Coordinates of C-alpha atoms in Angstrom, one line a residue:
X1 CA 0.0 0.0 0.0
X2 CA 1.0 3.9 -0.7
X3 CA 1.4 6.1 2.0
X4 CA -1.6 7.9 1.1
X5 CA -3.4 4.9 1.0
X6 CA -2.3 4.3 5.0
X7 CA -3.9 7.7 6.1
X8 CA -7.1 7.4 4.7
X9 CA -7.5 4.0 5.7
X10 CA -6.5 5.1 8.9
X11 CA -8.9 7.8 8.9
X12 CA -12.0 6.1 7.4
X13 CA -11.5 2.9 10.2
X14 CA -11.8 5.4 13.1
X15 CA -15.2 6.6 11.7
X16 CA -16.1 2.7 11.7
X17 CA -15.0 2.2 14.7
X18 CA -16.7 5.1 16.0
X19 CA -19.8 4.4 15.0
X20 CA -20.2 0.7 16.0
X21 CA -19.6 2.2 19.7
X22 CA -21.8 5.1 19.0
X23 CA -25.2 3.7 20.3
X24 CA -23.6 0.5 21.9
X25 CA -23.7 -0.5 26.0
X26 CA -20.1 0.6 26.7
X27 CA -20.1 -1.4 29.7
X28 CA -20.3 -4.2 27.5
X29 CA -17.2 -6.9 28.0
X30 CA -14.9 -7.4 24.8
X31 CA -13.7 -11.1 25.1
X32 CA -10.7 -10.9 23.0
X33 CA -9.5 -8.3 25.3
X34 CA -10.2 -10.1 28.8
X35 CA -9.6 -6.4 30.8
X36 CA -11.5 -4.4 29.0
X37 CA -15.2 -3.4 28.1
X38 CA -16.2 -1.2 25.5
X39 CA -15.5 2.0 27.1
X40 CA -11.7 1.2 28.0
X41 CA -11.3 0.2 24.4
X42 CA -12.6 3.2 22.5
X43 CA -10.7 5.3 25.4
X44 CA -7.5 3.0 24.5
X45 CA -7.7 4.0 20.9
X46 CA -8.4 7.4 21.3
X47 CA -5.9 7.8 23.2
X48 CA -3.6 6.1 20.9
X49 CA -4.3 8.0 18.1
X50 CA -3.8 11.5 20.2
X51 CA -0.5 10.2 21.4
X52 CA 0.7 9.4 18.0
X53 CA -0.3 12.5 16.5
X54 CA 1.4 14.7 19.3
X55 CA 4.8 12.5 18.4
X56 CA 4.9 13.3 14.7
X57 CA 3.5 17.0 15.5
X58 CA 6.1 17.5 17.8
X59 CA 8.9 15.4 15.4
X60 CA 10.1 13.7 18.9
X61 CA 12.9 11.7 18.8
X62 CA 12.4 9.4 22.0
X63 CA 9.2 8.3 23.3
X64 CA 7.1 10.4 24.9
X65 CA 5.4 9.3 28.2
X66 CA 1.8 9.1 27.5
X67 CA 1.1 11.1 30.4
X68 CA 2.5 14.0 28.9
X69 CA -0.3 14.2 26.3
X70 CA -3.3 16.0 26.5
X71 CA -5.9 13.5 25.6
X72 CA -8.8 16.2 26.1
X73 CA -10.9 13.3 27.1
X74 CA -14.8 13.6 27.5
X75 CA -16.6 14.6 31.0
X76 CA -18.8 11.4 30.6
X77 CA -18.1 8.2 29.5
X78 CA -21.0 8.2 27.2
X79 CA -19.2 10.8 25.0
X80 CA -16.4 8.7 24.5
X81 CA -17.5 7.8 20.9
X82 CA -17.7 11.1 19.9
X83 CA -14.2 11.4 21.3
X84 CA -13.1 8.5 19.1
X85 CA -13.9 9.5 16.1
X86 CA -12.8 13.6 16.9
X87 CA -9.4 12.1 17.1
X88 CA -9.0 11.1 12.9
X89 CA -8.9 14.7 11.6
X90 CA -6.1 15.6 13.9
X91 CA -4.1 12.2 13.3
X92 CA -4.8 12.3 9.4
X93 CA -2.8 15.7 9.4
X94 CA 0.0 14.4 11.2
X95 CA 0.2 11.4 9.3
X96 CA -0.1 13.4 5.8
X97 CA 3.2 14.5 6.0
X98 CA 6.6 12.9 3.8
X99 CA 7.2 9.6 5.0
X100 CA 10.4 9.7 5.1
X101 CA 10.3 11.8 8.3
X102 CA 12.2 11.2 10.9
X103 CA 10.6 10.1 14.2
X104 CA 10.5 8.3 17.1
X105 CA 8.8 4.6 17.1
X106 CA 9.1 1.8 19.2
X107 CA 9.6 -0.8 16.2
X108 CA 12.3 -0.1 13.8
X109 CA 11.5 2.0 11.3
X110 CA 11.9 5.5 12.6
X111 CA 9.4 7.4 10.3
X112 CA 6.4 9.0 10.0
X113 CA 5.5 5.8 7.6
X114 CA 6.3 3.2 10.2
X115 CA 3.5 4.9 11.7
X116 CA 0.9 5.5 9.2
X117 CA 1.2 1.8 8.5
X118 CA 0.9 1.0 12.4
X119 CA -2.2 3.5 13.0
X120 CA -3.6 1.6 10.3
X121 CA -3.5 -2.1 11.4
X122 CA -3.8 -1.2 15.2
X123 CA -6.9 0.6 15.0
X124 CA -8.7 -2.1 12.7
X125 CA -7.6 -5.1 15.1
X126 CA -9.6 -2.8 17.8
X127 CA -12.5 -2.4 14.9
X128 CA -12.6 -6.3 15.4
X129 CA -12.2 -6.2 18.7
X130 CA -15.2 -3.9 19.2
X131 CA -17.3 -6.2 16.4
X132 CA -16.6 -9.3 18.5
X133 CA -18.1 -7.6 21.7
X134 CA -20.9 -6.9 20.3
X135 CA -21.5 -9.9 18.4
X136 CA -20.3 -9.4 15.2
X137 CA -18.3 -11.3 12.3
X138 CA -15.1 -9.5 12.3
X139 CA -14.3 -8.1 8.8
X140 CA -11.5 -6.3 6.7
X141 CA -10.5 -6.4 3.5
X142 CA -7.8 -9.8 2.5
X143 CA -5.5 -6.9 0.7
X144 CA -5.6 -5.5 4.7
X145 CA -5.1 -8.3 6.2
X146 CA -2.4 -9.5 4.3
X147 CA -0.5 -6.7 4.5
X148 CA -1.5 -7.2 8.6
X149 CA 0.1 -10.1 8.9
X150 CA 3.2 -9.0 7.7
X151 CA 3.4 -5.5 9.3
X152 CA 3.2 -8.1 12.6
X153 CA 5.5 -10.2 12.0
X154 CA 7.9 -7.7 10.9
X155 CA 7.8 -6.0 14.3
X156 CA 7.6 -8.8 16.5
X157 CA 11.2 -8.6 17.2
X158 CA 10.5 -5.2 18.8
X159 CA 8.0 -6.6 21.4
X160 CA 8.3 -10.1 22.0
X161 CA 12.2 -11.8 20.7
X162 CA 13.0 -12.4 24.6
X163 CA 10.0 -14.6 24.5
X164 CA 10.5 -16.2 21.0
X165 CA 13.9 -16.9 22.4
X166 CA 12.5 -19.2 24.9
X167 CA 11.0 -21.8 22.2
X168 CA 12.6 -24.5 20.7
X169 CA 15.0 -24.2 18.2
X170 CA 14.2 -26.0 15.1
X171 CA 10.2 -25.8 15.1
X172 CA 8.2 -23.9 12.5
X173 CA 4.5 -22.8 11.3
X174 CA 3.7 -22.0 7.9
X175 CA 0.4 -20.3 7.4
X176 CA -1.2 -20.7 4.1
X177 CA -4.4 -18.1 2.9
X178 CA -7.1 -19.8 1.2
X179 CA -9.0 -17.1 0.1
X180 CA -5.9 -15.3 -1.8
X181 CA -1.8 -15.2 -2.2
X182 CA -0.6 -15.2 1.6
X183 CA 2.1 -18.0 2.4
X184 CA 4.6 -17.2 5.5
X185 CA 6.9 -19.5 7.0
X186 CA 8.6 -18.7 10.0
X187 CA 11.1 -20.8 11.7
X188 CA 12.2 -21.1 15.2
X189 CA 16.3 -20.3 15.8
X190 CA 18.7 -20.1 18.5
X191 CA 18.5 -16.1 18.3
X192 CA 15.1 -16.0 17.9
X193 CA 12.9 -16.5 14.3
X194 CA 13.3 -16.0 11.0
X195 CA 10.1 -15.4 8.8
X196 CA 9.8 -15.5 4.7
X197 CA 6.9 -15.1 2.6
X198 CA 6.8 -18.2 1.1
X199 CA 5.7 -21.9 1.0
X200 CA 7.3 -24.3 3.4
X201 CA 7.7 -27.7 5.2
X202 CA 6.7 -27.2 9.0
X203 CA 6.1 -28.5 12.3
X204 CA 2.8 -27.4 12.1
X205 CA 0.9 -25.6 9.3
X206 CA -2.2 -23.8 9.2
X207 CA -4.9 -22.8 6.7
X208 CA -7.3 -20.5 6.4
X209 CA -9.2 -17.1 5.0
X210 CA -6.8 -14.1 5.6
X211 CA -9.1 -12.6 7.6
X212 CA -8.9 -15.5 10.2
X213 CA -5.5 -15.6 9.9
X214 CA -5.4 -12.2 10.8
X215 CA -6.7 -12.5 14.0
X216 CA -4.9 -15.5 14.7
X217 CA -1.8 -14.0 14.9
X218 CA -3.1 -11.4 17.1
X219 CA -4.4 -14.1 19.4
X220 CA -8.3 -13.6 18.3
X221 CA -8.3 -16.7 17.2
X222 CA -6.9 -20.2 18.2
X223 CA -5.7 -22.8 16.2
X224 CA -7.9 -25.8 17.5
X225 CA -10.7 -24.3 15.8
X226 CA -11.7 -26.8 13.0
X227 CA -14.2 -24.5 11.7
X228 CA -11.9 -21.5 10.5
X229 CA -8.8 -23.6 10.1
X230 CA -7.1 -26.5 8.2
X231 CA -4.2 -27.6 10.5
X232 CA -1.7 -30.1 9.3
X233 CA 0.9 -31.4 12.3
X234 CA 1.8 -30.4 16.0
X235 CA -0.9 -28.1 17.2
X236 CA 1.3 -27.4 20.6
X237 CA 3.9 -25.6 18.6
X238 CA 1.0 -23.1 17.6
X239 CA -0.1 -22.6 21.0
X240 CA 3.2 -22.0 22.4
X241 CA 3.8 -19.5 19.3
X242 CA 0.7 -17.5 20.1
X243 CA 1.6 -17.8 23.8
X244 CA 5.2 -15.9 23.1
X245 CA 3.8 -13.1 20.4
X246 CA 1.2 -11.1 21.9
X247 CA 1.2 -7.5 22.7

């Protein structure tokens, strides 16, 4: 995907978001975020988006506590929605700058990009998240999803290699789309993992629609479901995969 392609998406999500919330019981649980109910996640990506904004407004070169933001948050909770979706003009202007600009980000990268592509992909996993609490079949384009995938697994070293470290060396997974090109195959190393876009032989492989995939990696999913996936060897290096990569 372009750049500009990033911001809008980015943009056009949080209305989505936003309006699935809009009318909806924000006391109401979200069960692929155990913690949280609606409220705390539409205040979690508000607040994300604010705190990303005021980085590449500000051109910051080292993280900025979160603290140190003013989130201009709403008196009640019921105008949290509202809030939500006030927060994509200010972020699509600070995203709509060259790429190539140089800024702080906690996965390597370094650029006002990095982050235009991360805006993207965390605020529709939250989307999801908010369509699962409320019932819903989670939905996003497989172009998205695809490029999801691989926006994960590209910063997984910044977030969780201490972890990956821990697994055995010599294991893999190779996940396979069904419903479109997608083939990764990551394998399990002494330092860590390795990961290529491409067919390969593996401990354990899984198939599926990109979409399911998707969420799979993000721990939405499990692999044990029969219904959404097609899996082909040991299950339990899956599960101690999924166990090692989440936020």
């Amino acid at each position: 995907m372009e750049h500009a392609e990033y911001v809008a998406e980015t943009s056009e999500e949080i209305v989505r978001f936003a309006g699935l919330v809009a009318n909806a019981d924000l006391d109401a649980p979200v069960p692929s975020c155990p913690e949280w109910d609606l409220g705390k996640l539409t205040r979690h990506s508000g607040s994300v988006h604010r705190w990303v904004a005021h980085v590449i407004s500000t051109r910051a070169t080292e993280r900025v506590p979160p603290r140190e933001v003013d989130l201009a948050l709403p008196a009640q909770r019921t105008g949290l929605p509202a809030w939500l979706a006030a927060g994509a003009s200010p972020l699509r202007a600070a995203l709509a700058t060259d790429p190539a600009t140089a800024v702080w980000t906690w996965g390597e990268g370094g650029t006002v990009g990095w982050w235009a592509r991360r805006m993207l992909h965390e605020t529709t996993l939250h989307r999801m998240d908010a369509q699962l609490a409320l019932g819903l079949e989670p939905e996003v384009a497989p172009a998205l999803a695809f490029d999801g995938i691989e926006e994960f697994l590209a910063n997984l070293p910044a977030f969780a290699l201490d972890n990956i470290k821990g697994l055995v060396s010599g294991q893999s997974l190779h996940l396979h789309a069904t419903d479109g090109p997608g083939e990764w195959t990551i394998e399990l190393t002494d330092e860590g993992f390795t990961w290529a876009p491409e067919h390969g032989k593996a401990t354990v492989a899984l198939r599926g629609p990109l979409t399911e995939l998707l969420l799979l990696v993000y721990g939405r999913r499990r692999p044990h479901d029969t219904d959404r996936f097609d899996s082909f060897g040991d299950l339990a290096v899956a599960d101690r995969w999924l166990s090692a990569t989440q936020l």
